[in-house]
Coordinates of C-alpha atoms in Angstrom, one line a residue:
M76 CA 0.2 0.6 -0.2
D77 CA 2.0 3.2 -1.7
L78 CA 0.1 6.5 0.4
K79 CA 1.5 9.0 -2.5
E80 CA -0.9 6.5 -5.0
L81 CA -3.0 6.9 -2.3
E82 CA -2.7 10.6 -2.3
K83 CA -2.7 11.1 -6.4
I84 CA -5.6 9.3 -6.5
Q85 CA -7.7 11.6 -4.2
L86 CA -5.5 14.5 -5.7
D87 CA -6.9 13.7 -9.8
C88 CA -10.2 12.9 -7.7
S89 CA -10.9 16.7 -6.4
K90 CA -10.0 18.0 -10.0
R91 CA -12.9 15.9 -11.1
V92 CA -14.9 17.6 -8.9
I93 CA -17.7 19.5 -9.5
L94 CA -19.4 22.7 -6.9
E95 CA -22.7 23.5 -8.8
D96 CA -26.1 22.5 -8.6
R97 CA -26.2 19.5 -11.8
F98 CA -29.2 17.5 -10.8
E99 CA -33.1 17.8 -13.7
K100 CA -35.1 16.9 -10.0
L101 CA -34.1 16.3 -6.3
E102 CA -37.4 14.3 -5.5
L103 CA -35.7 11.3 -3.0
V104 CA -33.0 11.8 -0.7
G105 CA -30.7 9.2 0.2
G106 CA -28.4 8.8 3.0
M107 CA -25.4 5.7 3.5
D108 CA -23.9 5.1 6.5
L109 CA -21.3 2.0 7.7
T110 CA -20.1 0.2 10.8
F111 CA -18.1 -2.4 12.0
E112 CA -17.5 -5.2 13.8
D113 CA -14.4 -4.5 15.9
I114 CA -12.7 -1.4 14.8
K115 CA -9.9 -1.4 15.4
K116 CA -9.9 -4.7 13.8
T117 CA -8.2 -5.5 9.8
P118 CA -9.5 -7.0 8.0
T119 CA -12.9 -7.0 10.1
R120 CA -16.1 -7.9 8.9
A121 CA -18.7 -4.8 8.1
W122 CA -22.1 -3.3 6.9
A123 CA -23.2 -0.1 4.6
S124 CA -26.5 0.4 5.0
L125 CA -29.0 3.1 2.3
V126 CA -32.0 4.8 3.6
V127 CA -34.1 6.7 0.7
L128 CA -36.3 9.2 1.8
E129 CA -39.5 11.5 -0.4
L130 CA -37.5 14.8 0.5
K131 CA -41.2 17.2 0.4
S132 CA -42.5 14.2 3.3
L133 CA -38.9 13.0 4.8
R134 CA -41.5 9.3 3.9
P135 CA -37.9 7.0 3.9
I136 CA -39.7 4.6 0.7
Y137 CA -36.5 1.9 0.3
Q138 CA -33.9 0.6 2.4
K139 CA -30.7 -1.9 1.7
V140 CA -27.9 -3.5 4.0
V141 CA -25.3 -5.5 2.2
E142 CA -22.3 -6.9 4.8
G143 CA -19.2 -7.4 3.4
V144 CA -15.3 -7.8 4.9
V145 CA -13.2 -4.4 4.7
D146 CA -9.5 -5.2 4.3
F147 CA -8.0 -2.0 3.3
P148 CA -6.9 0.1 7.7
Y149 CA -7.9 2.3 9.3
I150 CA -5.9 5.3 8.1
P151 CA -6.5 9.1 9.1
T152 CA -7.8 10.9 5.2
F153 CA -7.7 7.2 3.7
L154 CA -11.1 6.7 4.4
A155 CA -13.0 6.4 1.1
F156 CA -10.2 3.7 0.7
R157 CA -11.5 1.4 3.6
E158 CA -15.6 2.4 3.2
M159 CA -16.2 3.3 -0.3
P160 CA -16.0 -0.3 -1.4
L161 CA -19.0 -1.9 0.5
M162 CA -20.7 2.0 0.0
L163 CA -20.6 0.9 -3.7
E164 CA -21.7 -2.1 -3.8
L165 CA -24.8 -1.6 -1.8
Y166 CA -25.4 1.8 -4.5
K167 CA -24.7 -0.7 -7.3
E168 CA -27.8 -3.1 -5.9
A169 CA -29.6 -0.9 -4.5
K170 CA -33.2 -0.9 -6.7
V171 CA -33.9 2.7 -5.7
K172 CA -31.6 5.3 -6.7
A173 CA -31.7 9.3 -5.2
D174 CA -31.0 12.0 -6.5
I175 CA -28.7 12.7 -4.0
Y176 CA -26.8 11.2 -1.1
F177 CA -25.9 12.2 2.2
I178 CA -22.7 11.0 3.4
D179 CA -21.6 9.9 6.6
G180 CA -17.9 12.0 6.5
Q181 CA -16.6 14.7 4.7
G182 CA -16.7 16.6 1.2
I183 CA -14.0 18.4 -0.2
A184 CA -13.1 19.6 2.7
H185 CA -9.9 16.9 2.9
P186 CA -7.0 17.6 3.0
R187 CA -6.6 17.0 -0.6
G188 CA -10.6 17.8 -1.0
C189 CA -12.0 14.7 -1.9
G190 CA -13.4 13.4 1.3
I191 CA -15.0 10.3 1.4
A192 CA -18.7 11.8 -0.8
S193 CA -16.3 13.7 -3.1
H194 CA -15.1 10.4 -3.8
F195 CA -18.5 8.1 -4.0
G196 CA -19.6 11.4 -6.1
V197 CA -17.1 11.6 -8.3
E198 CA -17.0 7.5 -9.0
T199 CA -20.7 6.6 -9.7
N200 CA -21.7 10.1 -11.3
T201 CA -23.7 11.5 -8.2
P202 CA -24.3 14.3 -6.4
T203 CA -23.9 14.1 -2.5
V204 CA -23.2 16.0 0.5
G205 CA -20.5 15.8 3.1
V206 CA -22.3 15.0 6.6
A207 CA -19.8 14.8 9.4
K208 CA -20.0 15.1 12.9
T209 CA -16.8 16.8 13.3
I210 CA -14.0 18.6 11.3
L211 CA -11.5 17.7 9.8
V212 CA -9.4 20.9 8.1
G213 CA -9.5 23.9 8.3
K214 CA -11.4 26.6 10.7
A215 CA -14.8 28.4 11.1
Q216 CA -16.6 30.6 13.9
E217 CA -18.9 28.1 16.2
P218 CA -22.2 29.7 14.9
P219 CA -25.3 31.6 17.3
P220 CA -27.4 28.6 18.9
K221 CA -30.3 29.1 16.8
R222 CA -31.4 26.5 14.2
G223 CA -30.3 27.3 10.6
S224 CA -27.0 29.3 11.8
F225 CA -24.1 29.2 10.5
S226 CA -20.1 29.6 9.7
P227 CA -18.0 29.0 6.6
I228 CA -14.9 27.0 7.3
H229 CA -11.8 28.5 5.8
Y230 CA -8.7 26.5 4.4
R231 CA -5.6 27.1 2.7
G232 CA -7.7 30.5 1.6
K233 CA -10.9 28.8 0.6
V234 CA -14.3 28.3 2.1
V235 CA -14.2 23.9 1.7
G236 CA -18.2 23.3 3.6
A237 CA -19.7 25.3 7.0
V238 CA -20.5 24.6 10.8
L239 CA -24.7 24.2 10.3
R240 CA -26.3 24.5 13.3
T241 CA -29.3 22.4 12.3
K242 CA -31.4 22.1 16.0
D243 CA -31.1 24.8 18.6
N244 CA -28.5 25.0 21.7
A245 CA -27.4 21.7 20.0
A246 CA -24.0 20.8 18.7
P247 CA -23.5 21.8 14.7
I248 CA -22.8 19.8 12.2
Y249 CA -19.9 20.2 9.4
V250 CA -21.5 20.6 5.8
S251 CA -19.5 20.4 3.0
P252 CA -20.2 19.8 -0.9
G253 CA -19.7 16.4 -2.8
H254 CA -19.9 16.2 -6.0
M255 CA -22.3 18.6 -8.1
I256 CA -23.7 20.5 -6.0
S257 CA -22.9 24.8 -4.2
L258 CA -22.8 25.0 -0.8
N259 CA -25.0 27.2 -0.6
T260 CA -27.4 24.3 -1.6
A261 CA -27.5 21.7 0.8
L262 CA -26.8 23.4 3.3
E263 CA -30.3 24.5 2.8
L264 CA -30.6 20.7 1.6
V265 CA -29.2 19.2 4.6
L266 CA -31.1 21.6 7.3
K267 CA -34.5 20.6 5.3
T268 CA -33.9 17.0 6.2
S269 CA -33.0 18.1 10.3
L270 CA -35.6 17.0 12.5
H271 CA -33.1 16.4 15.1
R272 CA -29.4 17.5 15.5
I273 CA -28.2 14.9 12.7
P274 CA -30.3 15.1 9.3
E275 CA -32.3 12.1 8.4
P276 CA -30.8 10.8 5.3
T277 CA -28.0 9.4 7.5
R278 CA -29.9 9.3 10.8
L279 CA -31.8 6.8 9.4
A280 CA -29.7 5.0 8.0
H281 CA -27.1 4.5 11.4
N282 CA -30.2 3.8 13.0
L283 CA -30.3 0.8 10.4
L284 CA -27.2 -0.1 11.4
Q285 CA -27.7 -0.1 15.0
K286 CA -30.4 -2.5 13.9
V287 CA -28.6 -5.0 11.9
R288 CA -25.9 -5.8 14.1
K289 CA -28.3 -5.8 17.6
L290 CA -29.5 -8.6 15.4
G291 CA -26.6 -10.6 14.1

């Protein structure tokens, strides 16, 4: 495993990222998440989940889980190489395709401009948004405590995302465009789909994985 080669793949990916709204319709929003049997072990069993919701009602209309073995180790900033193979399998097998996908991770808010949300979007040629619980790169001010407040994340002279308050007085989340979407539209969509701190697509995808783990 040559990290320099993987860095090159990410840099090439970042050049292909489109930061403009490139979708004809926006009716179905998908959320993807992944969990491991033992996050500290390699290889380990893992599960990837997809939940697709109607944007206007936030009603889930489709869900799917795939299971597999992940054999790439956890290395910070190289998450896509660990998690994406299973996510791509899930995307290919899904009977319902969303118009846009929320990924639990970073979009362009990444040292080489290609976090897992951007990488997945470029690979599948689909609009994606990175929705993370922690910041990876850059600096941002804490937004005011009211829902809808946000502050830009600055990294190397560019705005790469935003810290967004999705619920009054709750901890913020970190939103970055993945592919084929602008930051403003990404923020609007995340806020529109947030009934709790975490937007419904990724929250329900996470909850689905917890049920699968308990059953397994």
